[in-house]
Each structure stands twice: as C-alpha cells, then as structure tokens.
mmCIF file of C-alpha atoms in Angstrom:
data_model
loop_
_atom_site.group_PDB
_atom_site.id
_atom_site.type_symbol
_atom_site.label_atom_id
_atom_site.label_comp_id
_atom_site.label_asym_id
_atom_site.label_seq_id
_atom_site.Cartn_x
_atom_site.Cartn_y
_atom_site.Cartn_z
ATOM 1 C CA GLN A 12 -5.378 16.412 9.100
ATOM 2 C CA LYS A 13 -5.344 13.396 6.802
ATOM 3 C CA GLU A 14 -8.187 10.938 7.186
ATOM 4 C CA VAL A 15 -5.692 8.087 7.524
ATOM 5 C CA GLU A 16 -2.215 8.452 9.016
ATOM 6 C CA GLN A 17 0.497 5.870 8.497
ATOM 7 C CA ASP A 18 4.194 6.089 9.285
ATOM 8 C CA PRO A 19 5.958 5.812 5.907
ATOM 9 C CA GLY A 20 9.099 4.290 7.402
ATOM 10 C CA PRO A 21 11.312 2.910 6.055
ATOM 11 C CA LEU A 22 11.381 0.085 8.572
ATOM 12 C CA SER A 23 14.168 -2.497 8.619
ATOM 13 C CA VAL A 24 14.091 -5.530 10.900
ATOM 14 C CA PRO A 25 16.126 -8.756 11.064
ATOM 15 C CA GLU A 26 14.667 -11.985 9.747
ATOM 16 C CA GLY A 27 12.546 -13.780 12.311
ATOM 17 C CA ALA A 28 11.530 -10.623 14.179
ATOM 18 C CA ILE A 29 7.954 -9.588 14.873
ATOM 19 C CA VAL A 30 6.878 -6.608 12.812
ATOM 20 C CA SER A 31 4.220 -4.139 13.908
ATOM 21 C CA LEU A 32 2.654 -1.771 11.391
ATOM 22 C CA ASN A 33 0.041 0.786 12.385
ATOM 23 C CA CYS A 34 -2.500 3.282 11.084
ATOM 24 C CA THR A 35 -4.722 5.795 12.782
ATOM 25 C CA TYR A 36 -7.827 7.308 11.276
ATOM 26 C CA SER A 37 -10.189 10.159 12.032
ATOM 27 C CA ASN A 38 -13.416 9.168 10.260
ATOM 28 C CA SER A 39 -15.597 7.196 12.659
ATOM 29 C CA ALA A 40 -17.761 6.100 9.693
ATOM 30 C CA PHE A 41 -15.061 3.681 8.533
ATOM 31 C CA GLN A 42 -16.307 0.144 9.081
ATOM 32 C CA TYR A 43 -14.078 -2.048 6.923
ATOM 33 C CA PHE A 44 -10.332 -2.201 7.336
ATOM 34 C CA MET A 45 -7.800 -3.731 4.997
ATOM 35 C CA TRP A 46 -4.103 -4.246 4.670
ATOM 36 C CA TYR A 47 -2.577 -4.392 1.223
ATOM 37 C CA ARG A 48 0.936 -5.538 0.361
ATOM 38 C CA GLN A 49 2.710 -3.978 -2.583
ATOM 39 C CA TYR A 50 5.904 -5.384 -3.990
ATOM 40 C CA SER A 51 8.187 -3.151 -6.021
ATOM 41 C CA ARG A 52 6.740 -2.384 -9.482
ATOM 42 C CA LYS A 53 3.547 -4.300 -8.721
ATOM 43 C CA GLY A 54 0.021 -3.301 -7.821
ATOM 44 C CA PRO A 55 -1.241 -3.643 -4.244
ATOM 45 C CA GLU A 56 -2.728 -7.009 -3.281
ATOM 46 C CA LEU A 57 -5.161 -7.621 -0.451
ATOM 47 C CA LEU A 58 -3.505 -9.230 2.547
ATOM 48 C CA MET A 59 -5.993 -8.916 5.400
ATOM 49 C CA TYR A 60 -9.606 -7.790 5.712
ATOM 50 C CA THR A 61 -11.418 -7.051 8.963
ATOM 51 C CA TYR A 62 -14.784 -5.638 9.845
ATOM 52 C CA SER A 63 -15.155 -5.553 13.593
ATOM 53 C CA SER A 64 -12.894 -4.583 16.449
ATOM 54 C CA GLY A 65 -10.601 -7.305 17.682
ATOM 55 C CA ASN A 66 -7.979 -9.575 16.195
ATOM 56 C CA LYS A 67 -7.977 -11.630 13.024
ATOM 57 C CA GLU A 68 -5.238 -14.116 12.317
ATOM 58 C CA ASP A 69 -4.139 -15.655 9.022
ATOM 59 C CA GLY A 70 -0.955 -17.658 9.187
ATOM 60 C CA ARG A 71 1.893 -15.392 10.281
ATOM 61 C CA PHE A 72 -0.264 -12.277 9.936
ATOM 62 C CA THR A 73 -2.575 -10.762 12.553
ATOM 63 C CA ALA A 74 -4.763 -7.743 11.917
ATOM 64 C CA GLN A 75 -6.008 -5.814 14.919
ATOM 65 C CA VAL A 76 -8.705 -3.145 14.979
ATOM 66 C CA ASP A 77 -9.553 -0.830 17.865
ATOM 67 C CA LYS A 78 -12.482 1.301 16.743
ATOM 68 C CA SER A 79 -12.695 3.162 20.050
ATOM 69 C CA SER A 80 -9.155 4.460 19.530
ATOM 70 C CA LYS A 81 -9.444 4.601 15.726
ATOM 71 C CA TYR A 82 -6.291 2.526 15.466
ATOM 72 C CA ILE A 83 -5.451 -0.504 13.384
ATOM 73 C CA SER A 84 -2.374 -2.704 13.361
ATOM 74 C CA LEU A 85 -0.820 -5.466 11.319
ATOM 75 C CA PHE A 86 1.569 -7.884 13.014
ATOM 76 C CA ILE A 87 3.894 -10.157 11.088
ATOM 77 C CA ARG A 88 5.421 -13.052 13.034
ATOM 78 C CA ASP A 89 8.598 -14.876 12.050
ATOM 79 C CA SER A 90 9.256 -12.281 9.380
ATOM 80 C CA GLN A 91 10.871 -13.479 6.144
ATOM 81 C CA PRO A 92 12.863 -11.641 3.472
ATOM 82 C CA SER A 93 9.920 -12.286 1.138
ATOM 83 C CA ASP A 94 7.829 -10.026 3.401
ATOM 84 C CA SER A 95 9.902 -7.055 2.238
ATOM 85 C CA ALA A 96 7.367 -4.775 0.578
ATOM 86 C CA THR A 97 5.289 -1.666 1.154
ATOM 87 C CA TYR A 98 2.252 -2.248 3.372
ATOM 88 C CA LEU A 99 -0.747 0.010 2.918
ATOM 89 C CA CYS A 100 -3.694 0.247 5.226
ATOM 90 C CA ALA A 101 -7.038 1.031 3.628
ATOM 91 C CA MET A 102 -10.529 1.547 4.922
ATOM 92 C CA ARG A 103 -14.034 2.373 3.769
ATOM 93 C CA ASP A 104 -17.418 3.020 5.219
ATOM 94 C CA PHE A 105 -20.553 0.947 4.834
ATOM 95 C CA GLY A 106 -22.096 0.947 1.365
ATOM 96 C CA ASN A 107 -19.241 2.903 -0.191
ATOM 97 C CA GLU A 108 -16.842 1.314 -2.678
ATOM 98 C CA LYS A 109 -14.311 4.100 -2.251
ATOM 99 C CA LEU A 110 -11.183 3.114 -0.338
ATOM 100 C CA THR A 111 -9.126 5.597 1.668
ATOM 101 C CA PHE A 112 -5.470 4.595 1.897
ATOM 102 C CA GLY A 113 -2.602 5.372 4.209
ATOM 103 C CA THR A 114 0.691 6.442 2.674
ATOM 104 C CA GLY A 115 2.160 2.960 3.085
ATOM 105 C CA THR A 116 5.078 1.717 5.198
ATOM 106 C CA ARG A 117 8.113 0.433 3.377
ATOM 107 C CA LEU A 118 9.378 -2.695 5.162
ATOM 108 C CA THR A 119 12.688 -4.483 4.633
ATOM 109 C CA ILE A 120 13.460 -7.815 6.301
ATOM 110 C CA ILE A 121 17.204 -8.296 6.601
ATOM 111 C CA PRO A 122 18.416 -11.918 6.190
ATOM 112 C CA SER B 14 -9.948 -12.857 -8.313
ATOM 113 C CA ALA B 15 -9.374 -10.725 -11.408
ATOM 114 C CA VAL B 16 -6.296 -10.469 -13.581
ATOM 115 C CA ILE B 17 -5.614 -6.936 -14.713
ATOM 116 C CA SER B 18 -3.103 -5.719 -17.251
ATOM 117 C CA GLN B 19 -2.044 -2.167 -18.007
ATOM 118 C CA LYS B 20 -0.310 -0.619 -20.985
ATOM 119 C CA PRO B 21 2.179 0.931 -21.113
ATOM 120 C CA SER B 22 4.040 -0.285 -18.045
ATOM 121 C CA ARG B 23 6.124 2.880 -18.088
ATOM 122 C CA ASP B 24 6.724 5.922 -20.250
ATOM 123 C CA ILE B 25 8.746 9.095 -20.350
ATOM 124 C CA CYS B 26 6.885 12.007 -21.883
ATOM 125 C CA GLN B 27 7.504 15.609 -22.740
ATOM 126 C CA ARG B 28 5.719 18.480 -21.059
ATOM 127 C CA GLY B 29 2.512 19.494 -22.833
ATOM 128 C CA THR B 30 1.832 16.123 -24.425
ATOM 129 C CA SER B 31 -0.835 13.577 -23.512
ATOM 130 C CA LEU B 32 -0.631 9.886 -22.661
ATOM 131 C CA THR B 33 -3.408 7.318 -22.731
ATOM 132 C CA ILE B 34 -3.161 4.381 -20.333
ATOM 133 C CA GLN B 35 -5.081 1.210 -21.046
ATOM 134 C CA CYS B 36 -6.531 -1.188 -18.486
ATOM 135 C CA GLN B 37 -7.757 -4.649 -19.458
ATOM 136 C CA VAL B 38 -9.532 -7.090 -17.113
ATOM 137 C CA ASP B 39 -9.978 -10.806 -17.711
ATOM 138 C CA SER B 40 -13.614 -10.773 -16.560
ATOM 139 C CA GLN B 41 -16.590 -8.476 -16.811
ATOM 140 C CA VAL B 42 -16.825 -5.918 -14.012
ATOM 141 C CA THR B 43 -19.199 -3.071 -13.379
ATOM 142 C CA MET B 44 -16.917 -0.678 -11.542
ATOM 143 C CA MET B 45 -13.369 0.237 -12.455
ATOM 144 C CA PHE B 46 -11.234 2.725 -10.583
ATOM 145 C CA TRP B 47 -8.252 4.866 -11.510
ATOM 146 C CA TYR B 48 -5.686 5.833 -8.873
ATOM 147 C CA ARG B 49 -2.562 7.921 -8.692
ATOM 148 C CA GLN B 50 0.332 6.911 -6.463
ATOM 149 C CA GLN B 51 2.911 9.613 -5.934
ATOM 150 C CA PRO B 52 6.077 9.083 -3.903
ATOM 151 C CA GLY B 53 5.454 9.496 -0.196
ATOM 152 C CA GLN B 54 1.747 10.042 -0.683
ATOM 153 C CA SER B 55 -1.365 7.947 -0.276
ATOM 154 C CA LEU B 56 -2.854 6.018 -3.126
ATOM 155 C CA THR B 57 -5.349 8.617 -4.351
ATOM 156 C CA LEU B 58 -8.554 7.863 -6.234
ATOM 157 C CA ILE B 59 -8.885 9.895 -9.426
ATOM 158 C CA ALA B 60 -12.233 8.654 -10.663
ATOM 159 C CA THR B 61 -14.677 5.769 -10.780
ATOM 160 C CA ALA B 62 -15.670 4.489 -14.209
ATOM 161 C CA ASN B 63 -18.901 2.567 -14.729
ATOM 162 C CA GLN B 64 -19.691 1.143 -18.127
ATOM 163 C CA GLY B 65 -22.370 3.131 -19.919
ATOM 164 C CA SER B 66 -22.113 6.269 -17.826
ATOM 165 C CA GLU B 67 -19.829 9.229 -17.308
ATOM 166 C CA ALA B 68 -16.932 8.725 -14.938
ATOM 167 C CA THR B 69 -17.270 10.188 -11.455
ATOM 168 C CA TYR B 70 -14.284 12.325 -10.486
ATOM 169 C CA GLU B 71 -12.936 12.926 -6.997
ATOM 170 C CA SER B 72 -12.264 16.366 -5.614
ATOM 171 C CA GLY B 73 -9.204 17.875 -7.248
ATOM 172 C CA PHE B 74 -9.500 15.891 -10.472
ATOM 173 C CA VAL B 75 -11.323 17.091 -13.589
ATOM 174 C CA ILE B 76 -12.415 15.465 -16.816
ATOM 175 C CA ASP B 77 -10.480 17.886 -19.023
ATOM 176 C CA LYS B 78 -7.224 16.822 -17.407
ATOM 177 C CA PHE B 79 -8.012 13.116 -16.939
ATOM 178 C CA PRO B 80 -10.574 12.017 -19.531
ATOM 179 C CA ILE B 81 -11.691 8.411 -19.056
ATOM 180 C CA SER B 82 -13.342 6.000 -21.439
ATOM 181 C CA ARG B 83 -15.202 2.834 -20.495
ATOM 182 C CA PRO B 84 -16.423 1.269 -23.745
ATOM 183 C CA ASN B 85 -17.239 -2.171 -22.302
ATOM 184 C CA LEU B 86 -17.169 -4.258 -19.140
ATOM 185 C CA THR B 87 -13.539 -5.374 -19.483
ATOM 186 C CA PHE B 88 -11.675 -2.273 -20.647
ATOM 187 C CA SER B 89 -10.993 1.327 -19.685
ATOM 188 C CA THR B 90 -8.574 4.079 -20.594
ATOM 189 C CA LEU B 91 -7.268 7.053 -18.651
ATOM 190 C CA THR B 92 -5.673 9.947 -20.513
ATOM 191 C CA VAL B 93 -3.325 12.330 -18.755
ATOM 192 C CA SER B 94 -3.632 15.522 -20.795
ATOM 193 C CA ASN B 95 -1.301 18.480 -21.240
ATOM 194 C CA MET B 96 1.217 16.882 -18.909
ATOM 195 C CA SER B 97 3.557 18.700 -16.565
ATOM 196 C CA PRO B 98 6.325 17.295 -14.337
ATOM 197 C CA GLU B 99 3.822 17.325 -11.429
ATOM 198 C CA ASP B 100 1.932 14.541 -13.236
ATOM 199 C CA SER B 101 4.900 12.212 -12.822
ATOM 200 C CA SER B 102 3.465 9.337 -10.844
ATOM 201 C CA ILE B 103 2.341 5.737 -10.941
ATOM 202 C CA TYR B 104 -1.179 5.347 -12.301
ATOM 203 C CA LEU B 105 -3.120 2.228 -11.343
ATOM 204 C CA CYS B 106 -6.450 0.853 -12.328
ATOM 205 C CA SER B 107 -8.443 -1.439 -10.105
ATOM 206 C CA VAL B 108 -11.714 -3.334 -10.213
ATOM 207 C CA GLU B 109 -14.250 -4.302 -7.608
ATOM 208 C CA GLY B 110 -14.154 -7.864 -6.458
ATOM 209 C CA TYR B 111 -14.361 -10.054 -3.457
ATOM 210 C CA ARG B 112 -12.456 -12.758 -1.685
ATOM 211 C CA THR B 113 -13.758 -15.578 0.441
ATOM 212 C CA THR B 114 -12.090 -15.469 3.831
ATOM 213 C CA SER B 115 -12.504 -17.391 7.058
ATOM 214 C CA SER B 116 -14.923 -14.638 8.126
ATOM 215 C CA GLY B 117 -16.966 -14.865 4.950
ATOM 216 C CA ARG B 118 -17.053 -12.661 1.864
ATOM 217 C CA ALA B 119 -14.690 -9.700 1.857
ATOM 218 C CA ASP B 120 -15.380 -6.963 -0.691
ATOM 219 C CA THR B 121 -12.154 -5.581 -2.035
ATOM 220 C CA GLN B 122 -10.425 -4.183 -5.092
ATOM 221 C CA TYR B 123 -7.945 -5.901 -7.364
ATOM 222 C CA PHE B 124 -5.195 -3.720 -8.770
ATOM 223 C CA GLY B 125 -3.275 -3.707 -12.004
ATOM 224 C CA PRO B 126 0.535 -3.513 -12.020
ATOM 225 C CA GLY B 127 0.529 0.233 -12.632
ATOM 226 C CA THR B 128 1.927 2.591 -15.263
ATOM 227 C CA ARG B 129 5.010 4.535 -14.215
ATOM 228 C CA LEU B 130 4.896 7.953 -15.880
ATOM 229 C CA THR B 131 7.762 10.437 -15.932
ATOM 230 C CA VAL B 132 7.178 13.877 -17.412
ATOM 231 C CA LEU B 133 10.220 15.916 -18.368
#
C-alpha cells in the first residue's frame, strides 16, 4: 500500500463548478499537509499549507484535514480555466524535511 | 521565495550514455533535493544534497547511478548514468524555504521547472 493515495483523474468540470480533490494516507506520523499546483512543463508550486485538523481557506481555495480518518481535501470554488493543472497533495512528519507526494490529479476546467 | 533554474530543460539521449542536470538557485540554501517524476507516479525523492557533505540517497537510488555534486550553496548537479529507457522521466530539483501565511510560517520546498529526459 502506498503511503499516500490520490486519484490521478483526469477530472474535467465546467467553469464555475466546485472542485473537490482528495488524498488518503496511512502514516499517522504525518503532521503537515500541503497542496501543490503544477502547470504543464512547470515545477510544482505551493498552494495551501495546513498543520492541524479542520479547514483553512484562502480565496477560492479551502484545504480540509481530517487526521482521524487520515483524509485531506482541497476544494476550489468558482473554478476558472486558469485552475486547469495537476494538483499534488504532499505531507511530512514533524522535524523531517522529506515530503511524501500523492500521484497528482490532473484537472481541466472547461470554459 | 526562491527562483530556481534548471539546465537543460529537456534532452533526448541514447541508451548507455550519461546526462548531467544543473540546478541554480538565486539565494543561498542549505538543503537541495532531487526528485523524479514519472508519468502516473508520485513525485519521488532521489536524494538530499547538503553543501559540504555527501548526498543522502533514498531507498532504491544509488550514488553510482545518480551521482550528485553540491559545490556551493547555490548550485547542484545530478547525473543520470548509463541511461536506459526506464530513466525517461522529469527530473526536478527543489530547495527548502518557507512562506508566510495567515497561520504563520509554513515550511515548504520551492521547485525548479524540471528537466524532461527521454532515453531511446
């Protein structure tokens, strides 16, 4: 079993829809949870960063962490064509610089 | 934030040859990381490179296949040696960093644009 599971998609939704992206993990030592966005032929860039269980909102993006279920989500409201990218979840444990990534979900927003 | 450049951006190589990928950062950093990103697979850490010490390799990766240099605090190279088609992948370097968020400081990594390698 992989440490981090993420549905690779692809996922296509119409512009303006709410997008839900998810990851599950097996290592209970993970304490920090991140979402990276990767445009085609670019490196991943940090989108959201959370530490504790609960919700964190930044503009149209909401990151949700449920440590009891080992489940994290990223919600995108009012999705735009510019949101079309691959979204990777990543996580690490306390005091460890090493990140463990999901496979990434390829998202396309259809105008 | 850090600005990272990689050379080459892409290359097509013959089986059995070697390719050296360069990573340049616009600021001094202690830790640099090299990743491999294969289609349909997770971004996988190859090794961590600290200036002044030997690189630390992850399980499944060895120095003979992926030798790394880290001559100073802004530069690193990764060599993919004796290549085979299975080495076809995107190779990315990243550096430690942090961002200031509404919740405070968030430790993260900044990534370069990647080197797309195809081995024939």
